[in-house]
């Protein structure tokens, strides 16, 4: 019997046995960040639903003219449609990932790819919907007086100076930039850093 070959075979098997637990340990580390992503998604979906219910109820507690109220509901309806797109996307990800175990490297790869796509839809929809919120607030603020006497009427009929109109546009542009910045920051804090943790773990597994 060739004892050297037998010894080499036993050493190889021992190395394989050591590598498997290391991979499993690395994959298990991704469970916690994935759970936190799911938790944040659930909390955000619930929060968004409550916020929009409150927004639809606001005109019932405020005295605003009928034209402003009409603009308010049109803008809010558009914002709601945009919001629903990413809420459905987030809900689909939650349903698919709730029973998934990251004990497989390929499953982890698929989760990371799908989560990145979901977050891109999320950021796009959040920014698009949020850009209408300043207009909604403006309509509420200017709708407290008669429509013909309101700033909203002056803007629609261009009954304001060109400099004033440019000032409003610049102000809206500044608010829009802030919305984009805050959305990216919020996404990174609540989701992005956990995705990076999973990607880092996957890189460590691939390097073994």
mmCIF file with all atom_site columns, C-alpha atoms in Angstrom:
data_model
loop_
_atom_site.group_PDB
_atom_site.id
_atom_site.type_symbol
_atom_site.label_atom_id
_atom_site.label_alt_id
_atom_site.label_comp_id
_atom_site.label_asym_id
_atom_site.label_entity_id
_atom_site.label_seq_id
_atom_site.pdbx_PDB_ins_code
_atom_site.Cartn_x
_atom_site.Cartn_y
_atom_site.Cartn_z
_atom_site.occupancy
_atom_site.B_iso_or_equiv
_atom_site.pdbx_formal_charge
_atom_site.auth_seq_id
_atom_site.auth_comp_id
_atom_site.auth_asym_id
_atom_site.auth_atom_id
_atom_site.pdbx_PDB_model_num
ATOM 1   C CA . UNK A 1 1   ? 0.000   0.000  0.000   1.00 0.00 ? 1   UNK A CA 1
ATOM 2   C CA . UNK A 1 2   ? 1.268   3.473  -0.881  1.00 0.00 ? 2   UNK A CA 1
ATOM 3   C CA . UNK A 1 3   ? 1.118   5.282  2.456   1.00 0.00 ? 3   UNK A CA 1
ATOM 4   C CA . UNK A 1 4   ? 2.296   8.583  0.971   1.00 0.00 ? 4   UNK A CA 1
ATOM 5   C CA . UNK A 1 5   ? -0.705  8.722  -1.416  1.00 0.00 ? 5   UNK A CA 1
ATOM 6   C CA . UNK A 1 6   ? -3.045  7.749  1.414   1.00 0.00 ? 6   UNK A CA 1
ATOM 7   C CA . UNK A 1 7   ? -1.609  10.509 3.606   1.00 0.00 ? 7   UNK A CA 1
ATOM 8   C CA . UNK A 1 8   ? -1.959  13.097 0.816   1.00 0.00 ? 8   UNK A CA 1
ATOM 9   C CA . UNK A 1 9   ? -5.589  12.087 0.260   1.00 0.00 ? 9   UNK A CA 1
ATOM 10  C CA . UNK A 1 10  ? -6.370  12.393 3.981   1.00 0.00 ? 10  UNK A CA 1
ATOM 11  C CA . UNK A 1 11  ? -4.712  15.831 4.118   1.00 0.00 ? 11  UNK A CA 1
ATOM 12  C CA . UNK A 1 12  ? -6.776  16.993 1.112   1.00 0.00 ? 12  UNK A CA 1
ATOM 13  C CA . UNK A 1 13  ? -10.015 15.803 2.696   1.00 0.00 ? 13  UNK A CA 1
ATOM 14  C CA . UNK A 1 14  ? -9.116  17.546 5.959   1.00 0.00 ? 14  UNK A CA 1
ATOM 15  C CA . UNK A 1 15  ? -8.562  20.821 4.101   1.00 0.00 ? 15  UNK A CA 1
ATOM 16  C CA . UNK A 1 16  ? -11.968 20.503 2.388   1.00 0.00 ? 16  UNK A CA 1
ATOM 17  C CA . UNK A 1 17  ? -13.645 19.864 5.737   1.00 0.00 ? 17  UNK A CA 1
ATOM 18  C CA . UNK A 1 18  ? -12.040 23.034 7.111   1.00 0.00 ? 18  UNK A CA 1
ATOM 19  C CA . UNK A 1 19  ? -13.046 25.180 4.107   1.00 0.00 ? 19  UNK A CA 1
ATOM 20  C CA . UNK A 1 20  ? -16.747 24.256 4.216   1.00 0.00 ? 20  UNK A CA 1
ATOM 21  C CA . UNK A 1 21  ? -17.408 25.582 7.745   1.00 0.00 ? 21  UNK A CA 1
ATOM 22  C CA . UNK A 1 22  ? -15.502 28.766 6.888   1.00 0.00 ? 22  UNK A CA 1
ATOM 23  C CA . UNK A 1 23  ? -17.739 29.355 3.866   1.00 0.00 ? 23  UNK A CA 1
ATOM 24  C CA . UNK A 1 24  ? -20.863 28.565 5.883   1.00 0.00 ? 24  UNK A CA 1
ATOM 25  C CA . UNK A 1 25  ? -19.726 30.892 8.636   1.00 0.00 ? 25  UNK A CA 1
ATOM 26  C CA . UNK A 1 26  ? -19.180 33.666 6.113   1.00 0.00 ? 26  UNK A CA 1
ATOM 27  C CA . UNK A 1 27  ? -22.567 33.089 4.529   1.00 0.00 ? 27  UNK A CA 1
ATOM 28  C CA . UNK A 1 28  ? -24.288 33.093 7.923   1.00 0.00 ? 28  UNK A CA 1
ATOM 29  C CA . UNK A 1 29  ? -22.810 36.537 8.592   1.00 0.00 ? 29  UNK A CA 1
ATOM 30  C CA . UNK A 1 30  ? -24.987 37.863 5.783   1.00 0.00 ? 30  UNK A CA 1
ATOM 31  C CA . UNK A 1 31  ? -28.174 36.802 7.584   1.00 0.00 ? 31  UNK A CA 1
ATOM 32  C CA . UNK A 1 32  ? -28.054 39.747 10.014  1.00 0.00 ? 32  UNK A CA 1
ATOM 33  C CA . UNK A 1 33  ? -27.688 42.547 7.429   1.00 0.00 ? 33  UNK A CA 1
ATOM 34  C CA . UNK A 1 34  ? -30.370 40.919 5.272   1.00 0.00 ? 34  UNK A CA 1
ATOM 35  C CA . UNK A 1 35  ? -32.713 40.773 8.279   1.00 0.00 ? 35  UNK A CA 1
ATOM 36  C CA . UNK A 1 36  ? -32.065 44.454 8.963   1.00 0.00 ? 36  UNK A CA 1
ATOM 37  C CA . UNK A 1 37  ? -32.839 45.329 5.338   1.00 0.00 ? 37  UNK A CA 1
ATOM 38  C CA . UNK A 1 38  ? -36.123 43.413 5.603   1.00 0.00 ? 38  UNK A CA 1
ATOM 39  C CA . UNK A 1 39  ? -36.973 45.144 8.880   1.00 0.00 ? 39  UNK A CA 1
ATOM 40  C CA . UNK A 1 40  ? -36.300 48.599 7.409   1.00 0.00 ? 40  UNK A CA 1
ATOM 41  C CA . UNK A 1 41  ? -38.354 47.753 4.314   1.00 0.00 ? 41  UNK A CA 1
ATOM 42  C CA . UNK A 1 42  ? -41.321 46.639 6.423   1.00 0.00 ? 42  UNK A CA 1
ATOM 43  C CA . UNK A 1 43  ? -41.107 49.757 8.600   1.00 0.00 ? 43  UNK A CA 1
ATOM 44  C CA . UNK A 1 44  ? -40.872 52.038 5.573   1.00 0.00 ? 44  UNK A CA 1
ATOM 45  C CA . UNK A 1 45  ? -43.833 50.459 3.806   1.00 0.00 ? 45  UNK A CA 1
ATOM 46  C CA . UNK A 1 46  ? -45.964 50.897 6.927   1.00 0.00 ? 46  UNK A CA 1
ATOM 47  C CA . UNK A 1 47  ? -44.737 54.473 7.439   1.00 0.00 ? 47  UNK A CA 1
ATOM 48  C CA . UNK A 1 48  ? -45.454 55.427 3.819   1.00 0.00 ? 48  UNK A CA 1
ATOM 49  C CA . UNK A 1 49  ? -49.013 54.087 4.051   1.00 0.00 ? 49  UNK A CA 1
ATOM 50  C CA . UNK A 1 50  ? -49.664 56.082 7.245   1.00 0.00 ? 50  UNK A CA 1
ATOM 51  C CA . UNK A 1 51  ? -48.123 59.252 5.759   1.00 0.00 ? 51  UNK A CA 1
ATOM 52  C CA . UNK A 1 52  ? -50.279 59.116 2.622   1.00 0.00 ? 52  UNK A CA 1
ATOM 53  C CA . UNK A 1 53  ? -53.437 58.439 4.621   1.00 0.00 ? 53  UNK A CA 1
ATOM 54  C CA . UNK A 1 54  ? -52.633 61.575 6.630   1.00 0.00 ? 54  UNK A CA 1
ATOM 55  C CA . UNK A 1 55  ? -51.920 63.589 3.479   1.00 0.00 ? 55  UNK A CA 1
ATOM 56  C CA . UNK A 1 56  ? -55.272 62.646 1.971   1.00 0.00 ? 56  UNK A CA 1
ATOM 57  C CA . UNK A 1 57  ? -56.983 63.667 5.216   1.00 0.00 ? 57  UNK A CA 1
ATOM 58  C CA . UNK A 1 58  ? -55.291 67.087 5.497   1.00 0.00 ? 58  UNK A CA 1
ATOM 59  C CA . UNK A 1 59  ? -57.836 69.038 3.360   1.00 0.00 ? 59  UNK A CA 1
ATOM 60  C CA . UNK A 1 60  ? -60.554 67.954 5.779   1.00 0.00 ? 60  UNK A CA 1
ATOM 61  C CA . UNK A 1 61  ? -58.870 69.927 8.556   1.00 0.00 ? 61  UNK A CA 1
ATOM 62  C CA . UNK A 1 62  ? -57.749 72.975 6.571   1.00 0.00 ? 62  UNK A CA 1
ATOM 63  C CA . UNK A 1 63  ? -59.689 75.755 4.925   1.00 0.00 ? 63  UNK A CA 1
ATOM 64  C CA . UNK A 1 64  ? -58.366 76.086 1.385   1.00 0.00 ? 64  UNK A CA 1
ATOM 65  C CA . UNK A 1 65  ? -60.164 77.271 -1.727  1.00 0.00 ? 65  UNK A CA 1
ATOM 66  C CA . UNK A 1 66  ? -61.656 74.736 -4.141  1.00 0.00 ? 66  UNK A CA 1
ATOM 67  C CA . UNK A 1 67  ? -59.131 75.324 -6.912  1.00 0.00 ? 67  UNK A CA 1
ATOM 68  C CA . UNK A 1 68  ? -56.197 74.814 -4.535  1.00 0.00 ? 68  UNK A CA 1
ATOM 69  C CA . UNK A 1 69  ? -57.892 71.703 -3.168  1.00 0.00 ? 69  UNK A CA 1
ATOM 70  C CA . UNK A 1 70  ? -58.247 70.366 -6.713  1.00 0.00 ? 70  UNK A CA 1
ATOM 71  C CA . UNK A 1 71  ? -54.559 70.993 -7.428  1.00 0.00 ? 71  UNK A CA 1
ATOM 72  C CA . UNK A 1 72  ? -53.687 69.399 -4.088  1.00 0.00 ? 72  UNK A CA 1
ATOM 73  C CA . UNK A 1 73  ? -55.489 66.130 -4.842  1.00 0.00 ? 73  UNK A CA 1
ATOM 74  C CA . UNK A 1 74  ? -54.164 65.960 -8.418  1.00 0.00 ? 74  UNK A CA 1
ATOM 75  C CA . UNK A 1 75  ? -50.557 66.347 -7.250  1.00 0.00 ? 75  UNK A CA 1
ATOM 76  C CA . UNK A 1 76  ? -51.093 63.965 -4.338  1.00 0.00 ? 76  UNK A CA 1
ATOM 77  C CA . UNK A 1 77  ? -52.674 61.375 -6.637  1.00 0.00 ? 77  UNK A CA 1
ATOM 78  C CA . UNK A 1 78  ? -49.652 61.517 -8.973  1.00 0.00 ? 78  UNK A CA 1
ATOM 79  C CA . UNK A 1 79  ? -47.287 61.217 -5.989  1.00 0.00 ? 79  UNK A CA 1
ATOM 80  C CA . UNK A 1 80  ? -49.264 58.243 -4.695  1.00 0.00 ? 80  UNK A CA 1
ATOM 81  C CA . UNK A 1 81  ? -49.066 56.436 -8.042  1.00 0.00 ? 81  UNK A CA 1
ATOM 82  C CA . UNK A 1 82  ? -45.296 56.932 -8.128  1.00 0.00 ? 82  UNK A CA 1
ATOM 83  C CA . UNK A 1 83  ? -45.004 55.737 -4.535  1.00 0.00 ? 83  UNK A CA 1
ATOM 84  C CA . UNK A 1 84  ? -47.086 52.637 -5.169  1.00 0.00 ? 84  UNK A CA 1
ATOM 85  C CA . UNK A 1 85  ? -44.609 51.475 -7.836  1.00 0.00 ? 85  UNK A CA 1
ATOM 86  C CA . UNK A 1 86  ? -41.718 51.191 -5.409  1.00 0.00 ? 86  UNK A CA 1
ATOM 87  C CA . UNK A 1 87  ? -43.890 49.963 -2.522  1.00 0.00 ? 87  UNK A CA 1
ATOM 88  C CA . UNK A 1 88  ? -44.968 47.040 -4.704  1.00 0.00 ? 88  UNK A CA 1
ATOM 89  C CA . UNK A 1 89  ? -41.358 46.416 -5.716  1.00 0.00 ? 89  UNK A CA 1
ATOM 90  C CA . UNK A 1 90  ? -40.268 46.433 -2.088  1.00 0.00 ? 90  UNK A CA 1
ATOM 91  C CA . UNK A 1 91  ? -43.150 44.139 -1.109  1.00 0.00 ? 91  UNK A CA 1
ATOM 92  C CA . UNK A 1 92  ? -42.208 41.675 -3.859  1.00 0.00 ? 92  UNK A CA 1
ATOM 93  C CA . UNK A 1 93  ? -38.629 41.572 -2.604  1.00 0.00 ? 93  UNK A CA 1
ATOM 94  C CA . UNK A 1 94  ? -39.835 40.954 0.946   1.00 0.00 ? 94  UNK A CA 1
ATOM 95  C CA . UNK A 1 95  ? -42.067 38.077 -0.161  1.00 0.00 ? 95  UNK A CA 1
ATOM 96  C CA . UNK A 1 96  ? -39.330 36.419 -2.179  1.00 0.00 ? 96  UNK A CA 1
ATOM 97  C CA . UNK A 1 97  ? -36.591 36.855 0.394   1.00 0.00 ? 97  UNK A CA 1
ATOM 98  C CA . UNK A 1 98  ? -38.483 36.067 3.597   1.00 0.00 ? 98  UNK A CA 1
ATOM 99  C CA . UNK A 1 99  ? -37.996 32.310 3.251   1.00 0.00 ? 99  UNK A CA 1
ATOM 100 C CA . UNK A 1 100 ? -34.553 32.481 1.634   1.00 0.00 ? 100 UNK A CA 1
ATOM 101 C CA . UNK A 1 101 ? -31.516 31.224 3.508   1.00 0.00 ? 101 UNK A CA 1
ATOM 102 C CA . UNK A 1 102 ? -28.119 32.615 2.515   1.00 0.00 ? 102 UNK A CA 1
ATOM 103 C CA . UNK A 1 103 ? -26.480 29.221 3.055   1.00 0.00 ? 103 UNK A CA 1
ATOM 104 C CA . UNK A 1 104 ? -25.738 29.115 -0.675  1.00 0.00 ? 104 UNK A CA 1
ATOM 105 C CA . UNK A 1 105 ? -23.257 31.462 -2.338  1.00 0.00 ? 105 UNK A CA 1
ATOM 106 C CA . UNK A 1 106 ? -25.326 31.623 -5.531  1.00 0.00 ? 106 UNK A CA 1
ATOM 107 C CA . UNK A 1 107 ? -28.452 32.511 -3.545  1.00 0.00 ? 107 UNK A CA 1
ATOM 108 C CA . UNK A 1 108 ? -26.508 35.317 -1.858  1.00 0.00 ? 108 UNK A CA 1
ATOM 109 C CA . UNK A 1 109 ? -25.354 36.612 -5.254  1.00 0.00 ? 109 UNK A CA 1
ATOM 110 C CA . UNK A 1 110 ? -28.960 36.623 -6.513  1.00 0.00 ? 110 UNK A CA 1
ATOM 111 C CA . UNK A 1 111 ? -30.178 38.428 -3.384  1.00 0.00 ? 111 UNK A CA 1
ATOM 112 C CA . UNK A 1 112 ? -27.532 41.145 -3.705  1.00 0.00 ? 112 UNK A CA 1
ATOM 113 C CA . UNK A 1 113 ? -28.327 41.690 -7.401  1.00 0.00 ? 113 UNK A CA 1
ATOM 114 C CA . UNK A 1 114 ? -32.077 41.860 -6.801  1.00 0.00 ? 114 UNK A CA 1
ATOM 115 C CA . UNK A 1 115 ? -31.658 44.129 -3.795  1.00 0.00 ? 115 UNK A CA 1
ATOM 116 C CA . UNK A 1 116 ? -29.492 46.546 -5.791  1.00 0.00 ? 116 UNK A CA 1
ATOM 117 C CA . UNK A 1 117 ? -32.143 46.693 -8.533  1.00 0.00 ? 117 UNK A CA 1
ATOM 118 C CA . UNK A 1 118 ? -34.874 47.217 -5.925  1.00 0.00 ? 118 UNK A CA 1
ATOM 119 C CA . UNK A 1 119 ? -32.922 50.096 -4.371  1.00 0.00 ? 119 UNK A CA 1
ATOM 120 C CA . UNK A 1 120 ? -32.459 51.762 -7.759  1.00 0.00 ? 120 UNK A CA 1
ATOM 121 C CA . UNK A 1 121 ? -36.235 51.669 -8.311  1.00 0.00 ? 121 UNK A CA 1
ATOM 122 C CA . UNK A 1 122 ? -36.673 52.886 -4.734  1.00 0.00 ? 122 UNK A CA 1
ATOM 123 C CA . UNK A 1 123 ? -34.386 55.914 -5.171  1.00 0.00 ? 123 UNK A CA 1
ATOM 124 C CA . UNK A 1 124 ? -35.895 56.849 -8.531  1.00 0.00 ? 124 UNK A CA 1
ATOM 125 C CA . UNK A 1 125 ? -39.460 56.651 -7.220  1.00 0.00 ? 125 UNK A CA 1
ATOM 126 C CA . UNK A 1 126 ? -38.648 58.461 -3.956  1.00 0.00 ? 126 UNK A CA 1
ATOM 127 C CA . UNK A 1 127 ? -36.972 61.336 -5.788  1.00 0.00 ? 127 UNK A CA 1
ATOM 128 C CA . UNK A 1 128 ? -39.745 61.565 -8.399  1.00 0.00 ? 128 UNK A CA 1
ATOM 129 C CA . UNK A 1 129 ? -42.498 61.560 -5.789  1.00 0.00 ? 129 UNK A CA 1
ATOM 130 C CA . UNK A 1 130 ? -40.694 63.895 -3.399  1.00 0.00 ? 130 UNK A CA 1
ATOM 131 C CA . UNK A 1 131 ? -40.197 66.514 -6.111  1.00 0.00 ? 131 UNK A CA 1
ATOM 132 C CA . UNK A 1 132 ? -43.976 67.044 -6.079  1.00 0.00 ? 132 UNK A CA 1
ATOM 133 C CA . UNK A 1 133 ? -44.178 67.485 -2.295  1.00 0.00 ? 133 UNK A CA 1
ATOM 134 C CA . UNK A 1 134 ? -42.889 71.107 -2.318  1.00 0.00 ? 134 UNK A CA 1
ATOM 135 C CA . UNK A 1 135 ? -45.589 71.922 -4.881  1.00 0.00 ? 135 UNK A CA 1
ATOM 136 C CA . UNK A 1 136 ? -48.222 70.276 -2.664  1.00 0.00 ? 136 UNK A CA 1
ATOM 137 C CA . UNK A 1 137 ? -47.039 72.313 0.328   1.00 0.00 ? 137 UNK A CA 1
ATOM 138 C CA . UNK A 1 138 ? -47.048 75.480 -1.795  1.00 0.00 ? 138 UNK A CA 1
ATOM 139 C CA . UNK A 1 139 ? -50.634 74.830 -2.933  1.00 0.00 ? 139 UNK A CA 1
ATOM 140 C CA . UNK A 1 140 ? -51.784 74.367 0.676   1.00 0.00 ? 140 UNK A CA 1
ATOM 141 C CA . UNK A 1 141 ? -49.964 77.501 1.814   1.00 0.00 ? 141 UNK A CA 1
ATOM 142 C CA . UNK A 1 142 ? -51.303 79.727 -0.972  1.00 0.00 ? 142 UNK A CA 1
ATOM 143 C CA . UNK A 1 143 ? -54.787 78.192 -0.940  1.00 0.00 ? 143 UNK A CA 1
ATOM 144 C CA . UNK A 1 144 ? -55.833 79.758 2.358   1.00 0.00 ? 144 UNK A CA 1
ATOM 145 C CA . UNK A 1 145 ? -57.229 82.824 0.592   1.00 0.00 ? 145 UNK A CA 1
ATOM 146 C CA . UNK A 1 146 ? -59.542 83.232 -2.380  1.00 0.00 ? 146 UNK A CA 1
ATOM 147 C CA . UNK A 1 147 ? -58.027 81.789 -5.549  1.00 0.00 ? 147 UNK A CA 1
ATOM 148 C CA . UNK A 1 148 ? -58.119 85.110 -7.415  1.00 0.00 ? 148 UNK A CA 1
ATOM 149 C CA . UNK A 1 149 ? -56.193 86.759 -4.555  1.00 0.00 ? 149 UNK A CA 1
ATOM 150 C CA . UNK A 1 150 ? -53.655 83.977 -4.098  1.00 0.00 ? 150 UNK A CA 1
ATOM 151 C CA . UNK A 1 151 ? -50.041 83.723 -5.183  1.00 0.00 ? 151 UNK A CA 1
ATOM 152 C CA . UNK A 1 152 ? -50.947 80.499 -6.994  1.00 0.00 ? 152 UNK A CA 1
ATOM 153 C CA . UNK A 1 153 ? -53.332 82.477 -9.227  1.00 0.00 ? 153 UNK A CA 1
ATOM 154 C CA . UNK A 1 154 ? -50.621 85.078 -9.927  1.00 0.00 ? 154 UNK A CA 1
ATOM 155 C CA . UNK A 1 155 ? -48.130 82.398 -10.949 1.00 0.00 ? 155 UNK A CA 1
ATOM 156 C CA . UNK A 1 156 ? -50.602 80.538 -13.175 1.00 0.00 ? 156 UNK A CA 1
ATOM 157 C CA . UNK A 1 157 ? -51.609 83.762 -14.930 1.00 0.00 ? 157 UNK A CA 1
ATOM 158 C CA . UNK A 1 158 ? -48.002 85.047 -14.975 1.00 0.00 ? 158 UNK A CA 1
ATOM 159 C CA . UNK A 1 159 ? -49.128 88.063 -12.984 1.00 0.00 ? 159 UNK A CA 1
ATOM 160 C CA . UNK A 1 160 ? -45.697 88.344 -11.366 1.00 0.00 ? 160 UNK A CA 1
ATOM 161 C CA . UNK A 1 161 ? -42.398 89.846 -12.426 1.00 0.00 ? 161 UNK A CA 1
ATOM 162 C CA . UNK A 1 162 ? -39.844 87.781 -14.335 1.00 0.00 ? 162 UNK A CA 1
ATOM 163 C CA . UNK A 1 163 ? -37.300 88.205 -11.516 1.00 0.00 ? 163 UNK A CA 1
ATOM 164 C CA . UNK A 1 164 ? -39.780 86.851 -8.954  1.00 0.00 ? 164 UNK A CA 1
ATOM 165 C CA . UNK A 1 165 ? -40.577 83.867 -11.164 1.00 0.00 ? 165 UNK A CA 1
ATOM 166 C CA . UNK A 1 166 ? -36.865 83.093 -11.585 1.00 0.00 ? 166 UNK A CA 1
ATOM 167 C CA . UNK A 1 167 ? -36.477 83.353 -7.808  1.00 0.00 ? 167 UNK A CA 1
ATOM 168 C CA . UNK A 1 168 ? -39.209 80.722 -7.297  1.00 0.00 ? 168 UNK A CA 1
ATOM 169 C CA . UNK A 1 169 ? -37.626 78.444 -9.899  1.00 0.00 ? 169 UNK A CA 1
ATOM 170 C CA . UNK A 1 170 ? -34.188 78.730 -8.274  1.00 0.00 ? 170 UNK A CA 1
ATOM 171 C CA . UNK A 1 171 ? -35.736 78.014 -4.889  1.00 0.00 ? 171 UNK A CA 1
ATOM 172 C CA . UNK A 1 172 ? -37.433 74.906 -6.260  1.00 0.00 ? 172 UNK A CA 1
ATOM 173 C CA . UNK A 1 173 ? -34.156 73.805 -7.877  1.00 0.00 ? 173 UNK A CA 1
ATOM 174 C CA . UNK A 1 174 ? -32.341 74.123 -4.537  1.00 0.00 ? 174 UNK A CA 1
ATOM 175 C CA . UNK A 1 175 ? -35.048 72.100 -2.792  1.00 0.00 ? 175 UNK A CA 1
ATOM 176 C CA . UNK A 1 176 ? -34.839 69.457 -5.538  1.00 0.00 ? 176 UNK A CA 1
ATOM 177 C CA . UNK A 1 177 ? -31.074 69.106 -5.071  1.00 0.00 ? 177 UNK A CA 1
ATOM 178 C CA . UNK A 1 178 ? -31.597 68.716 -1.329  1.00 0.00 ? 178 UNK A CA 1
ATOM 179 C CA . UNK A 1 179 ? -34.206 66.010 -1.970  1.00 0.00 ? 179 UNK A CA 1
ATOM 180 C CA . UNK A 1 180 ? -31.768 64.057 -4.165  1.00 0.00 ? 180 UNK A CA 1
ATOM 181 C CA . UNK A 1 181 ? -29.000 64.396 -1.571  1.00 0.00 ? 181 UNK A CA 1
ATOM 182 C CA . UNK A 1 182 ? -31.237 63.380 1.353   1.00 0.00 ? 182 UNK A CA 1
ATOM 183 C CA . UNK A 1 183 ? -32.666 60.426 -0.583  1.00 0.00 ? 183 UNK A CA 1
ATOM 184 C CA . UNK A 1 184 ? -29.192 59.067 -1.391  1.00 0.00 ? 184 UNK A CA 1
ATOM 185 C CA . UNK A 1 185 ? -28.091 59.572 2.220   1.00 0.00 ? 185 UNK A CA 1
ATOM 186 C CA . UNK A 1 186 ? -31.240 57.896 3.579   1.00 0.00 ? 186 UNK A CA 1
ATOM 187 C CA . UNK A 1 187 ? -30.886 54.940 1.199   1.00 0.00 ? 187 UNK A CA 1
ATOM 188 C CA . UNK A 1 188 ? -27.258 54.400 2.167   1.00 0.00 ? 188 UNK A CA 1
ATOM 189 C CA . UNK A 1 189 ? -27.987 54.574 5.918   1.00 0.00 ? 189 UNK A CA 1
ATOM 190 C CA . UNK A 1 190 ? -30.951 52.198 5.881   1.00 0.00 ? 190 UNK A CA 1
ATOM 191 C CA . UNK A 1 191 ? -30.033 49.846 3.036   1.00 0.00 ? 191 UNK A CA 1
ATOM 192 C CA . UNK A 1 192 ? -26.783 50.614 1.218   1.00 0.00 ? 192 UNK A CA 1
ATOM 193 C CA . UNK A 1 193 ? -24.417 49.885 4.103   1.00 0.00 ? 193 UNK A CA 1
ATOM 194 C CA . UNK A 1 194 ? -25.995 46.455 4.627   1.00 0.00 ? 194 UNK A CA 1
ATOM 195 C CA . UNK A 1 195 ? -25.674 45.636 0.930   1.00 0.00 ? 195 UNK A CA 1
ATOM 196 C CA . UNK A 1 196 ? -21.990 46.602 1.105   1.00 0.00 ? 196 UNK A CA 1
ATOM 197 C CA . UNK A 1 197 ? -21.563 44.292 4.112   1.00 0.00 ? 197 UNK A CA 1
ATOM 198 C CA . UNK A 1 198 ? -23.043 41.384 2.154   1.00 0.00 ? 198 UNK A CA 1
ATOM 199 C CA . UNK A 1 199 ? -20.898 42.213 -0.887  1.00 0.00 ? 199 UNK A CA 1
ATOM 200 C CA . UNK A 1 200 ? -17.800 42.331 1.331   1.00 0.00 ? 200 UNK A CA 1
ATOM 201 C CA . UNK A 1 201 ? -18.633 38.923 2.801   1.00 0.00 ? 201 UNK A CA 1
ATOM 202 C CA . UNK A 1 202 ? -19.188 37.515 -0.684  1.00 0.00 ? 202 UNK A CA 1
ATOM 203 C CA . UNK A 1 203 ? -15.799 38.876 -1.753  1.00 0.00 ? 203 UNK A CA 1
ATOM 204 C CA . UNK A 1 204 ? -14.145 37.212 1.240   1.00 0.00 ? 204 UNK A CA 1
ATOM 205 C CA . UNK A 1 205 ? -15.787 33.895 0.378   1.00 0.00 ? 205 UNK A CA 1
ATOM 206 C CA . UNK A 1 206 ? -14.642 34.126 -3.236  1.00 0.00 ? 206 UNK A CA 1
ATOM 207 C CA . UNK A 1 207 ? -11.105 34.881 -2.068  1.00 0.00 ? 207 UNK A CA 1
ATOM 208 C CA . UNK A 1 208 ? -10.901 31.706 0.040   1.00 0.00 ? 208 UNK A CA 1
#
